[in-house]
Coordinates of C-alpha atoms in Angstrom, one line a residue:
M1 CA 157.4 37.0 -71.6
S2 CA 155.4 33.8 -71.2
V3 CA 151.6 33.9 -70.8
D4 CA 149.9 32.2 -67.9
W5 CA 147.0 30.8 -69.9
K6 CA 145.1 29.5 -66.8
R7 CA 145.2 32.9 -65.2
T8 CA 144.2 34.6 -68.5
I9 CA 141.3 32.2 -68.9
F10 CA 139.8 33.0 -65.5
I11 CA 140.4 36.7 -66.0
C12 CA 138.4 36.5 -69.2
L13 CA 135.8 34.3 -67.6
G14 CA 135.1 36.9 -64.9
L15 CA 135.0 39.7 -67.4
G16 CA 132.7 37.6 -69.6
A17 CA 130.3 37.0 -66.7
F18 CA 130.0 40.8 -66.1
A19 CA 129.7 41.5 -69.8
F20 CA 126.8 39.0 -70.1
F21 CA 124.7 40.8 -67.4
Y22 CA 125.7 44.2 -68.8
F23 CA 124.5 43.5 -72.3
A24 CA 121.7 41.1 -71.5
P25 CA 118.1 42.4 -71.9
P26 CA 116.1 43.0 -68.7
F27 CA 115.3 39.9 -66.7
D28 CA 111.8 38.9 -65.6
P29 CA 110.7 40.2 -62.3
A30 CA 110.5 38.0 -59.2
V31 CA 107.1 37.4 -57.6
D32 CA 106.8 36.3 -54.0
P33 CA 103.9 34.0 -52.7
Q34 CA 101.8 37.1 -51.7
G35 CA 101.9 38.4 -55.3
N36 CA 104.4 41.2 -54.7
I37 CA 106.5 42.0 -57.8
F38 CA 110.2 42.8 -57.6
E39 CA 111.7 44.2 -60.7
L40 CA 115.4 43.8 -61.5
S41 CA 116.7 47.3 -62.2
R42 CA 119.6 48.0 -64.7
E43 CA 121.9 48.7 -61.7
A44 CA 120.9 45.5 -59.9
Q45 CA 121.5 43.4 -63.1
M46 CA 125.0 44.8 -63.4
A47 CA 125.5 44.2 -59.6
I48 CA 124.9 40.5 -60.2
G49 CA 127.4 40.5 -63.0
L50 CA 130.0 42.2 -60.7
F51 CA 129.1 39.7 -58.0
L52 CA 130.1 36.8 -60.4
L53 CA 133.2 38.7 -61.6
A54 CA 134.5 39.2 -58.1
G55 CA 133.7 35.7 -57.1
I56 CA 135.6 34.2 -60.0
W57 CA 138.6 36.4 -59.4
W58 CA 138.6 35.8 -55.7
V59 CA 138.4 32.0 -56.0
F60 CA 141.1 31.7 -58.7
E61 CA 143.2 34.5 -57.3
V62 CA 144.0 36.0 -60.7
I63 CA 145.2 39.2 -59.0
P64 CA 145.8 39.8 -55.2
I65 CA 142.5 39.5 -53.4
G66 CA 142.8 43.0 -52.0
V67 CA 143.2 44.4 -55.5
T68 CA 140.0 42.5 -56.6
S69 CA 138.3 44.4 -53.8
I70 CA 139.4 47.7 -55.1
M71 CA 138.1 46.7 -58.5
I72 CA 134.7 46.2 -57.0
G73 CA 134.5 49.8 -55.9
V74 CA 136.0 51.1 -59.1
T75 CA 133.5 49.1 -61.3
Q76 CA 130.5 50.3 -59.3
A77 CA 131.6 53.9 -59.8
A78 CA 132.7 53.5 -63.4
F79 CA 129.4 51.8 -64.5
F80 CA 127.2 53.9 -62.3
I81 CA 125.9 51.0 -60.3
R82 CA 126.3 53.2 -57.2
P83 CA 127.8 56.6 -56.7
A84 CA 131.5 56.6 -56.0
Q85 CA 131.1 58.0 -52.5
E86 CA 128.8 55.1 -51.6
A87 CA 130.8 52.4 -53.4
F88 CA 134.0 53.4 -51.6
A89 CA 132.4 54.2 -48.2
A90 CA 132.6 50.5 -47.2
F91 CA 136.4 50.7 -47.3
A92 CA 136.2 52.7 -44.0
D93 CA 133.1 50.9 -42.7
S94 CA 133.0 50.2 -39.0
S95 CA 132.9 46.4 -39.6
V96 CA 136.2 46.7 -41.6
L97 CA 137.7 48.8 -38.8
F98 CA 136.6 46.1 -36.3
I99 CA 138.4 43.5 -38.4
L100 CA 141.5 45.8 -38.4
G101 CA 141.3 46.1 -34.6
S102 CA 140.9 42.4 -34.2
L103 CA 144.0 41.8 -36.3
M104 CA 145.9 44.3 -34.2
L105 CA 144.7 42.6 -31.0
G106 CA 146.1 39.2 -32.3
L107 CA 149.4 40.9 -33.1
A108 CA 149.5 42.3 -29.6
F109 CA 149.3 38.8 -28.2
T110 CA 152.3 37.8 -30.3
K111 CA 154.4 40.9 -29.4
S112 CA 153.7 40.6 -25.7
G113 CA 154.6 36.9 -25.6
L114 CA 151.2 35.7 -24.6
T115 CA 150.9 33.7 -27.8
N116 CA 154.0 31.6 -26.9
R117 CA 152.6 31.0 -23.4
I118 CA 149.2 29.8 -24.6
A119 CA 150.7 27.6 -27.3
F120 CA 153.2 25.8 -25.2
K121 CA 150.8 25.4 -22.3
M122 CA 148.2 23.8 -24.6
L123 CA 150.9 21.5 -26.1
T124 CA 151.8 20.2 -22.7
V125 CA 148.2 19.2 -22.1
V126 CA 147.2 17.6 -25.5
G127 CA 150.5 15.8 -26.0
Q128 CA 152.3 14.8 -29.2
N129 CA 149.6 13.3 -31.4
P130 CA 148.8 15.7 -34.3
K131 CA 145.2 14.6 -34.3
K132 CA 144.8 15.4 -30.6
I133 CA 146.6 18.8 -31.2
L134 CA 144.0 19.5 -33.9
L135 CA 141.2 18.6 -31.5
G136 CA 142.7 20.8 -28.7
T137 CA 143.0 23.9 -31.0
F138 CA 139.5 23.4 -32.4
V139 CA 137.9 23.1 -29.0
I140 CA 139.8 26.1 -27.6
T141 CA 138.8 28.2 -30.7
A142 CA 135.1 27.2 -30.5
G143 CA 135.0 27.7 -26.8
L144 CA 136.4 31.2 -27.0
T145 CA 133.8 32.2 -29.6
H146 CA 131.1 31.7 -26.9
F147 CA 132.3 34.8 -25.2
M148 CA 134.0 37.0 -27.8
A149 CA 133.6 37.8 -31.5
H150 CA 134.9 35.0 -33.8
T151 CA 137.0 37.5 -35.6
A152 CA 138.9 38.4 -32.5
V153 CA 139.3 34.7 -31.6
A154 CA 140.8 33.9 -35.0
A155 CA 143.2 36.8 -34.7
T156 CA 144.2 35.6 -31.3
M157 CA 144.6 31.9 -32.3
F158 CA 146.5 32.5 -35.5
P159 CA 149.9 33.2 -34.0
V160 CA 149.4 30.3 -31.6
L161 CA 148.8 28.0 -34.6
V162 CA 151.9 29.3 -36.3
I163 CA 154.0 28.2 -33.3
I164 CA 152.3 24.8 -33.3
L165 CA 153.0 24.4 -37.0
K166 CA 156.7 25.4 -36.4
M167 CA 156.9 22.5 -33.9
Y168 CA 155.5 20.2 -36.6
Q169 CA 157.7 21.4 -39.5
D170 CA 160.6 23.8 -39.7
D171 CA 159.4 25.6 -42.8
V172 CA 156.0 27.1 -41.8
T173 CA 155.5 28.4 -45.4
E174 CA 155.6 25.0 -46.9
P175 CA 152.1 23.6 -47.2
S176 CA 151.4 20.4 -45.4
K177 CA 148.2 18.4 -44.7
F178 CA 148.6 19.1 -41.0
G179 CA 149.0 22.8 -41.6
Q180 CA 146.0 22.9 -43.9
A181 CA 143.9 21.1 -41.3
L182 CA 145.2 23.4 -38.6
F183 CA 144.3 26.7 -40.2
I184 CA 141.3 25.8 -42.4
G185 CA 139.9 23.9 -39.4
M186 CA 140.4 26.9 -37.1
A187 CA 138.4 29.1 -39.5
Y188 CA 135.6 26.5 -39.8
T189 CA 135.4 25.9 -36.0
A190 CA 135.5 29.6 -35.3
G191 CA 132.3 29.9 -37.3
A192 CA 130.7 26.7 -35.8
G193 CA 131.6 27.8 -32.2
S194 CA 130.1 31.2 -32.8
L195 CA 126.7 29.7 -33.4
A196 CA 126.4 28.7 -29.7
T197 CA 125.7 32.1 -28.2
M198 CA 124.8 35.6 -29.3
L199 CA 128.2 36.8 -28.3
G200 CA 130.1 35.0 -31.1
A201 CA 129.0 37.2 -34.0
A202 CA 126.7 40.0 -34.8
R203 CA 124.4 37.7 -36.9
G204 CA 122.7 36.3 -33.8
P205 CA 121.4 39.4 -32.2
V206 CA 120.4 40.9 -35.6
A207 CA 118.6 37.7 -36.7
V208 CA 116.7 37.6 -33.4
S209 CA 115.8 41.2 -33.7
F210 CA 114.5 40.7 -37.3
F211 CA 112.6 37.6 -36.1
G212 CA 110.9 39.6 -33.3
E213 CA 109.8 42.3 -35.8
F214 CA 108.4 39.8 -38.3
T215 CA 106.7 37.4 -36.0
G216 CA 106.1 39.3 -32.7
N217 CA 108.0 36.4 -30.9
E218 CA 110.9 37.3 -28.7
V219 CA 113.9 34.9 -28.4
T220 CA 115.9 35.0 -25.1
F221 CA 119.7 34.5 -24.8
L222 CA 119.1 31.1 -23.2
E223 CA 116.5 30.0 -25.8
Y224 CA 119.0 30.9 -28.5
S225 CA 121.9 28.9 -27.0
Y226 CA 119.6 25.9 -26.2
A227 CA 118.7 25.6 -29.9
M228 CA 122.1 26.6 -31.5
A229 CA 124.8 25.3 -29.1
P230 CA 124.2 21.6 -29.9
F231 CA 124.3 22.3 -33.7
G232 CA 127.5 24.3 -33.3
W233 CA 129.3 21.7 -31.3
A234 CA 128.1 18.9 -33.5
M235 CA 129.8 20.7 -36.4
V236 CA 133.0 21.3 -34.4
F237 CA 133.5 17.6 -33.8
I238 CA 132.5 16.7 -37.4
I239 CA 135.0 19.2 -38.7
W240 CA 137.7 17.7 -36.5
L241 CA 136.9 14.1 -37.6
L242 CA 137.0 15.0 -41.3
M243 CA 140.1 17.2 -41.0
A244 CA 142.1 14.8 -38.9
F245 CA 141.1 11.4 -40.3
V246 CA 139.8 11.9 -43.9
I247 CA 140.6 15.1 -45.8
F248 CA 143.9 16.3 -44.3
K249 CA 145.2 13.3 -42.4
P250 CA 148.5 14.5 -40.8
E251 CA 151.7 13.1 -42.4
K252 CA 153.0 12.2 -38.9
N253 CA 151.4 10.0 -36.2
E254 CA 153.5 11.6 -33.5
I255 CA 155.8 14.6 -33.0
E256 CA 158.6 13.0 -31.0
G257 CA 159.7 15.0 -27.9
L258 CA 157.1 17.6 -28.5
K259 CA 155.4 17.4 -25.0
E260 CA 158.8 17.5 -23.2
K261 CA 160.1 20.4 -25.4
A262 CA 156.8 22.3 -24.9
A263 CA 157.0 21.8 -21.1
E264 CA 160.6 22.9 -21.0
T265 CA 160.0 26.0 -23.1
Y266 CA 157.0 26.9 -21.1
S267 CA 158.9 26.7 -17.8
K268 CA 161.6 29.1 -19.3
L269 CA 159.0 31.8 -20.0
G270 CA 158.8 32.6 -16.3
P271 CA 156.1 34.6 -14.7
L272 CA 153.7 36.9 -16.6
T273 CA 155.3 40.2 -17.7
A274 CA 153.8 43.6 -17.4
K275 CA 153.3 43.7 -21.2
E276 CA 151.3 40.4 -21.0
Y277 CA 149.2 41.7 -18.1
F278 CA 148.5 44.8 -20.1
V279 CA 147.4 43.0 -23.2
M280 CA 145.3 40.6 -21.2
F281 CA 143.6 43.6 -19.5
L282 CA 142.9 45.2 -22.8
A283 CA 141.6 42.0 -24.4
L284 CA 139.3 41.3 -21.4
S285 CA 138.1 44.9 -21.3
V286 CA 137.1 44.7 -25.0
I287 CA 135.4 41.3 -24.5
T288 CA 133.5 42.6 -21.5
V289 CA 132.2 45.7 -23.2
L290 CA 131.1 43.7 -26.3
A291 CA 129.4 41.1 -24.1
L292 CA 127.6 43.6 -21.9
Q293 CA 126.1 45.3 -25.0
N294 CA 123.5 42.5 -25.0
F295 CA 122.5 43.3 -21.4
I296 CA 123.1 47.0 -20.7
P297 CA 120.9 49.4 -22.8
A298 CA 123.4 52.3 -22.4
L299 CA 126.0 50.2 -24.3
A300 CA 123.7 48.8 -26.9
E301 CA 124.1 51.8 -29.3
L302 CA 128.0 51.8 -29.0
N303 CA 129.5 50.5 -32.3
R304 CA 131.4 47.3 -31.7
A305 CA 134.5 48.8 -33.5
V306 CA 134.9 51.5 -30.8
P307 CA 136.2 49.4 -27.9
I308 CA 138.6 47.4 -30.0
L309 CA 140.0 50.5 -31.7
I310 CA 140.4 52.3 -28.4
A311 CA 142.5 49.3 -27.3
T312 CA 144.5 49.6 -30.5
I313 CA 145.2 53.3 -29.8
L314 CA 146.3 52.5 -26.3
M315 CA 148.8 50.0 -27.6
F316 CA 150.4 52.7 -29.7
L317 CA 150.3 55.2 -26.9
T318 CA 152.1 52.8 -24.5
G319 CA 154.7 51.9 -27.1
L320 CA 153.6 48.3 -27.5
F321 CA 153.1 49.0 -31.2
T322 CA 155.2 51.2 -33.5
V323 CA 154.7 52.7 -36.9
E324 CA 156.7 49.9 -38.4
D325 CA 154.2 47.4 -37.0
L326 CA 151.4 49.3 -38.8
E327 CA 153.4 49.3 -42.1
K328 CA 154.8 45.8 -42.0
E329 CA 152.8 43.5 -39.7
V330 CA 149.2 44.4 -40.6
P331 CA 147.9 42.2 -43.5
W332 CA 146.4 45.1 -45.5
N333 CA 145.5 42.6 -48.3
I334 CA 143.0 41.0 -45.9
V335 CA 141.6 44.3 -44.7
L336 CA 141.0 45.3 -48.3
L337 CA 139.4 41.9 -49.0
F338 CA 136.7 42.6 -46.4
A339 CA 136.3 46.2 -47.5
G340 CA 135.5 45.0 -51.0
A341 CA 133.2 42.3 -49.7
M342 CA 131.3 44.9 -47.7
S343 CA 131.0 47.1 -50.8
M344 CA 129.8 44.2 -52.9
G345 CA 127.2 43.1 -50.3
I346 CA 125.8 46.6 -49.9
A347 CA 125.6 47.0 -53.7
L348 CA 123.6 43.7 -54.0
W349 CA 121.3 44.8 -51.1
E350 CA 120.7 48.5 -52.1
T351 CA 120.1 47.8 -55.8
G352 CA 117.6 45.0 -54.9
A353 CA 119.6 42.3 -56.7
A354 CA 120.0 40.1 -53.6
E355 CA 116.3 40.3 -52.8
W356 CA 115.4 39.4 -56.4
M357 CA 117.7 36.4 -56.3
A358 CA 116.4 35.2 -53.0
I359 CA 112.7 35.4 -54.1
K360 CA 113.5 33.7 -57.4
W361 CA 115.2 30.9 -55.6
L362 CA 112.8 30.3 -52.7
A363 CA 109.6 30.8 -54.8
M364 CA 110.7 27.7 -56.7
F365 CA 110.0 25.7 -53.6
D366 CA 106.6 27.1 -52.7
G367 CA 104.3 24.0 -52.3
A368 CA 107.3 21.6 -52.0
P369 CA 107.6 19.2 -49.1
W370 CA 108.7 21.1 -46.0
I371 CA 112.1 19.3 -45.7
V372 CA 112.9 20.4 -49.3
F373 CA 112.1 23.9 -48.4
I374 CA 114.2 23.7 -45.3
L375 CA 117.2 22.5 -47.4
A376 CA 116.5 25.3 -49.9
I377 CA 116.8 27.9 -47.1
G378 CA 119.9 26.4 -45.7
F379 CA 121.5 26.2 -49.2
L380 CA 120.6 29.7 -50.1
V381 CA 121.9 31.3 -46.9
I382 CA 125.2 29.3 -46.9
V383 CA 125.8 30.4 -50.5
L384 CA 124.9 34.0 -49.9
T385 CA 127.0 34.2 -46.8
N386 CA 130.0 33.2 -48.7
F387 CA 129.7 36.4 -50.8
I388 CA 128.0 39.0 -48.6
M389 CA 127.9 39.7 -44.9
N390 CA 126.1 36.9 -43.0
V391 CA 123.9 39.6 -41.4
A392 CA 122.8 40.7 -44.9
A393 CA 122.2 37.1 -46.0
I394 CA 119.8 36.6 -43.1
A395 CA 118.2 40.0 -43.7
I396 CA 117.5 39.1 -47.3
T397 CA 116.4 35.5 -46.8
L398 CA 114.5 35.5 -43.5
P399 CA 111.5 37.7 -44.5
V400 CA 110.9 35.7 -47.7
A401 CA 111.4 32.4 -46.0
L402 CA 109.0 33.3 -43.1
V403 CA 106.3 34.2 -45.6
I404 CA 106.6 31.0 -47.6
A405 CA 106.8 29.0 -44.3
G406 CA 103.4 30.2 -43.4
Y407 CA 101.9 28.5 -46.5
L408 CA 103.7 25.2 -45.6
G409 CA 102.7 25.2 -41.9
L410 CA 106.3 25.4 -40.8
N411 CA 107.3 26.6 -37.3
P412 CA 108.8 30.1 -37.8
H413 CA 111.4 29.3 -35.0
M414 CA 112.7 26.4 -37.2
I415 CA 113.2 28.9 -40.1
L416 CA 115.3 31.1 -37.7
W417 CA 117.5 28.3 -36.5
V418 CA 118.1 27.0 -40.0
S419 CA 119.0 30.5 -41.3
L420 CA 121.4 31.1 -38.4
S421 CA 123.1 27.7 -38.8
A422 CA 123.9 28.3 -42.4
A423 CA 125.0 31.9 -41.9
G424 CA 127.8 30.8 -39.5
L425 CA 129.3 28.3 -41.8
P426 CA 130.7 29.9 -45.0
F427 CA 133.0 27.1 -46.0
L428 CA 133.7 28.1 -49.6
L429 CA 135.2 31.6 -49.9
L430 CA 137.6 33.7 -47.8
I431 CA 135.3 36.7 -47.9
G432 CA 132.6 34.6 -46.2
A433 CA 134.0 35.3 -42.7
A434 CA 137.0 37.1 -41.2
P435 CA 138.4 33.9 -39.7
N436 CA 138.6 32.4 -43.2
A437 CA 140.7 35.4 -44.4
I438 CA 142.9 35.4 -41.2
A439 CA 143.6 31.7 -41.8
Y440 CA 144.7 32.5 -45.3
Q441 CA 147.7 34.5 -44.0
S442 CA 149.3 31.2 -43.1
R443 CA 149.9 30.5 -46.8
Q444 CA 149.2 26.9 -46.1
F445 CA 146.4 26.8 -48.8
T446 CA 145.3 28.7 -51.9
T447 CA 141.8 30.2 -52.4
M448 CA 141.0 27.3 -54.7
K449 CA 142.1 24.8 -52.1
F450 CA 139.9 26.5 -49.6
F451 CA 137.0 26.4 -52.1
M452 CA 137.4 22.8 -53.0
T453 CA 137.6 21.8 -49.3
G454 CA 134.5 23.7 -48.6
I455 CA 132.3 21.8 -51.1
P456 CA 132.1 18.5 -49.1
F457 CA 131.7 20.4 -45.9
T458 CA 128.8 22.4 -47.3
L459 CA 127.1 19.1 -48.4
I460 CA 127.8 17.7 -44.9
Y461 CA 126.2 20.7 -43.3
L462 CA 123.1 20.0 -45.3
A463 CA 123.1 16.4 -44.1
V464 CA 123.5 17.5 -40.5
L465 CA 120.7 20.1 -41.0
V466 CA 118.4 17.3 -42.0
L467 CA 119.4 15.3 -39.0
F468 CA 118.7 18.2 -36.6
T469 CA 115.5 19.2 -38.3
V470 CA 114.0 15.7 -38.4
V471 CA 115.4 14.2 -35.3
I472 CA 117.4 16.2 -32.8
W473 CA 115.5 19.5 -32.6
P474 CA 112.1 17.7 -32.3
I475 CA 113.5 15.6 -29.4
M476 CA 114.5 18.9 -27.8
G477 CA 110.9 20.2 -28.2
I478 CA 111.6 22.3 -31.4
N479 CA 109.2 20.9 -33.9
P480 CA 109.4 21.7 -37.6
L481 CA 105.7 21.9 -38.1
L482 CA 103.1 23.9 -36.3
N483 CA 100.5 21.8 -34.5

């Protein structure tokens, strides 16, 4: 049996990273600007090693990404980083079940025929130019995230993109530049679009709530969108330009006969069926309940997984789904990926490892020019949010950043917008956001391809952050410095 040396090297590299933190002597404590000391416990030190081990194995895909997630839970229990019941609790966390429900909702669109209808209607509008098709899909994806969770949007758009790719190339499993632009771009624009309102992801309401507790300043829904929508849409169009014209320039300039074929196929679909109406009703009901949680106190305490799981149960009760769909169609590898990511993030949070890393990093910039500190916050959050929940990344970073910002005379609102902008754009790893993992199902790219694509986009994000901080937000009346 031949040995895959590349795979073996990265397996050993991950194990070596964990071994280093396991056997290393205790690290120096972190000290924040107020003089508070944060010790790194033995469990926290091992959690950082596990964090690196998981990251290496995920990026280089040395084993299935879902199996790496199982390894995260097993390692925590085996090395007593956290008790087994806590380490594995994340595998049934409500956020993981929400992702499962979102995937099922996307599958329902396909089974009912709605996916075909949406795809062919869009193609009749945008035409035959692959670059315009990319623009159309990105705008639709970003627009939908203004009203529904970006996970649900990605799950809904995925089957639409599969149909579009089929029109571009017969073999949808064969990677192409257009296919990579289509699916990676969908993941990226789902994140960028979700920045525009509090309805696109949980990070918005959570960050605003933290901000209110730390500063005593309330941020309204409109104030949030006023600051974040321009940033989100600027990133959407930058993503399209780079995907379509630079990084993944499509192999074809035109797909001959596409518009006519799409129009003909769409006309053959006929009127909406009862199944399509049923799925539309369920989807709109879920979206409505999730949206109203921000305005109706009675719904505020309802876990967001509940409405989407109720919709899933109704799909089984009505016969739209069967047990075969549950066994064959649900990408359990992706579900396990997010379960492991949840477990890893909680471990970093509960052991204090994440707080220690954040303070160590941001304390380096105490006394630095304010723009350098702004970039340090953006960089830290965008890196953290690739490994742990973006909500956790904000929860870890925002308190420390606000304390140091006070010493630099920075506007606390600017710290909020910078943190939020970074938390919505995990360009590097699949575990950074559900849309990334959903896009991976296309098999148009590897985890390494996704990671390498994300490096220039992360750098571009930092450049756009400087532009908004120095120019655009001040023009809008959001000044970086306190007067």
